[in-house]
Tab-separated table of C-alpha atoms in Angstrom:
chain	number	residue	atom	x	y	z
A	1	MET	CA	5.029	12.426	-75.455
A	2	LYS	CA	2.338	15.044	-75.627
A	3	ALA	CA	3.562	18.305	-77.144
A	4	GLU	CA	1.298	20.558	-75.071
A	5	GLY	CA	2.448	19.100	-71.753
A	6	HIS	CA	5.930	20.636	-71.821
A	7	PRO	CA	7.018	24.297	-71.552
A	8	ASN	CA	8.875	26.004	-74.367
A	9	PHE	CA	12.631	25.462	-74.073
A	10	VAL	CA	14.219	28.429	-75.847
A	11	GLU	CA	17.766	29.707	-76.240
A	12	VAL	CA	18.623	32.758	-74.092
A	13	GLN	CA	21.620	35.056	-73.811
A	14	VAL	CA	23.372	35.379	-70.436
A	15	THR	CA	25.554	38.397	-69.648
A	16	CYS	CA	27.858	38.466	-66.638
A	17	SER	CA	28.964	41.610	-64.825
A	18	CYS	CA	32.538	40.880	-66.005
A	19	GLY	CA	31.377	41.205	-69.625
A	20	ASN	CA	31.332	37.508	-70.510
A	21	LYS	CA	28.405	36.492	-72.706
A	22	PHE	CA	27.163	32.994	-73.460
A	23	ALA	CA	24.058	31.218	-74.664
A	24	THR	CA	22.054	28.647	-72.765
A	25	ARG	CA	18.488	27.362	-72.767
A	26	SER	CA	15.653	28.218	-70.407
A	27	THR	CA	11.929	27.700	-69.894
A	28	MET	CA	11.473	31.001	-68.031
A	29	GLY	CA	10.473	33.004	-71.091
A	30	LYS	CA	13.010	35.845	-70.782
A	31	GLN	CA	15.366	36.398	-73.698
A	32	ALA	CA	18.291	37.802	-71.687
A	33	TYR	CA	19.667	37.239	-68.199
A	34	HIS	CA	22.162	39.334	-66.247
A	35	ILE	CA	24.238	37.556	-63.623
A	36	GLU	CA	26.911	38.767	-61.193
A	37	VAL	CA	29.395	35.866	-61.313
A	38	CYS	CA	30.146	33.310	-64.028
A	39	SER	CA	32.722	30.546	-64.453
A	40	GLU	CA	35.101	33.011	-66.132
A	41	CYS	CA	35.300	35.384	-63.154
A	42	HIS	CA	34.380	33.241	-60.130
A	43	PRO	CA	37.390	32.961	-57.776
A	44	PHE	CA	36.952	29.208	-57.264
A	45	TRP	CA	37.077	28.378	-60.971
A	46	THR	CA	39.847	30.866	-61.838
A	47	GLY	CA	42.177	29.696	-59.057
A	48	LYS	CA	42.311	33.132	-57.437
A	49	GLN	CA	40.332	32.124	-54.373
A	50	LYS	CA	41.675	33.445	-51.103
A	51	VAL	CA	41.044	31.888	-47.722
A	52	LEU	CA	40.015	34.535	-45.225
A	53	ASP	CA	40.924	33.455	-41.726
A	54	THR	CA	39.920	36.395	-39.578
A	55	ALA	CA	39.517	34.413	-36.371
A	56	GLY	CA	42.744	32.378	-36.711
A	57	ARG	CA	40.847	29.087	-36.946
A	58	ILE	CA	43.094	27.534	-39.574
A	59	GLU	CA	46.267	28.293	-37.622
A	60	ARG	CA	44.759	26.901	-34.402
A	61	PHE	CA	43.713	23.750	-36.269
A	62	LYS	CA	47.222	23.285	-37.650
A	63	GLN	CA	48.781	23.765	-34.211
A	64	LYS	CA	46.334	21.386	-32.561
A	65	TYR	CA	46.891	18.529	-35.016
A	66	ALA	CA	50.548	19.156	-35.981
A	67	ALA	CA	51.877	16.736	-33.365
A	68	LYS	CA	49.583	13.874	-34.409
């Protein structure tokens, strides 16, 4: 492979709003990234996800298909 045909792939530091820090690699050129949600604080990955059913859709679905 030609060396000049590929962008630089450097290690960068990522900081989440929860305070979690980790290293990854990027071709963007920045040395630090700030993100809002990471795998340590995201509700889906932590198991703290809540289902918001403001219109009652889930309950109507359960009632509709409960007999079948």
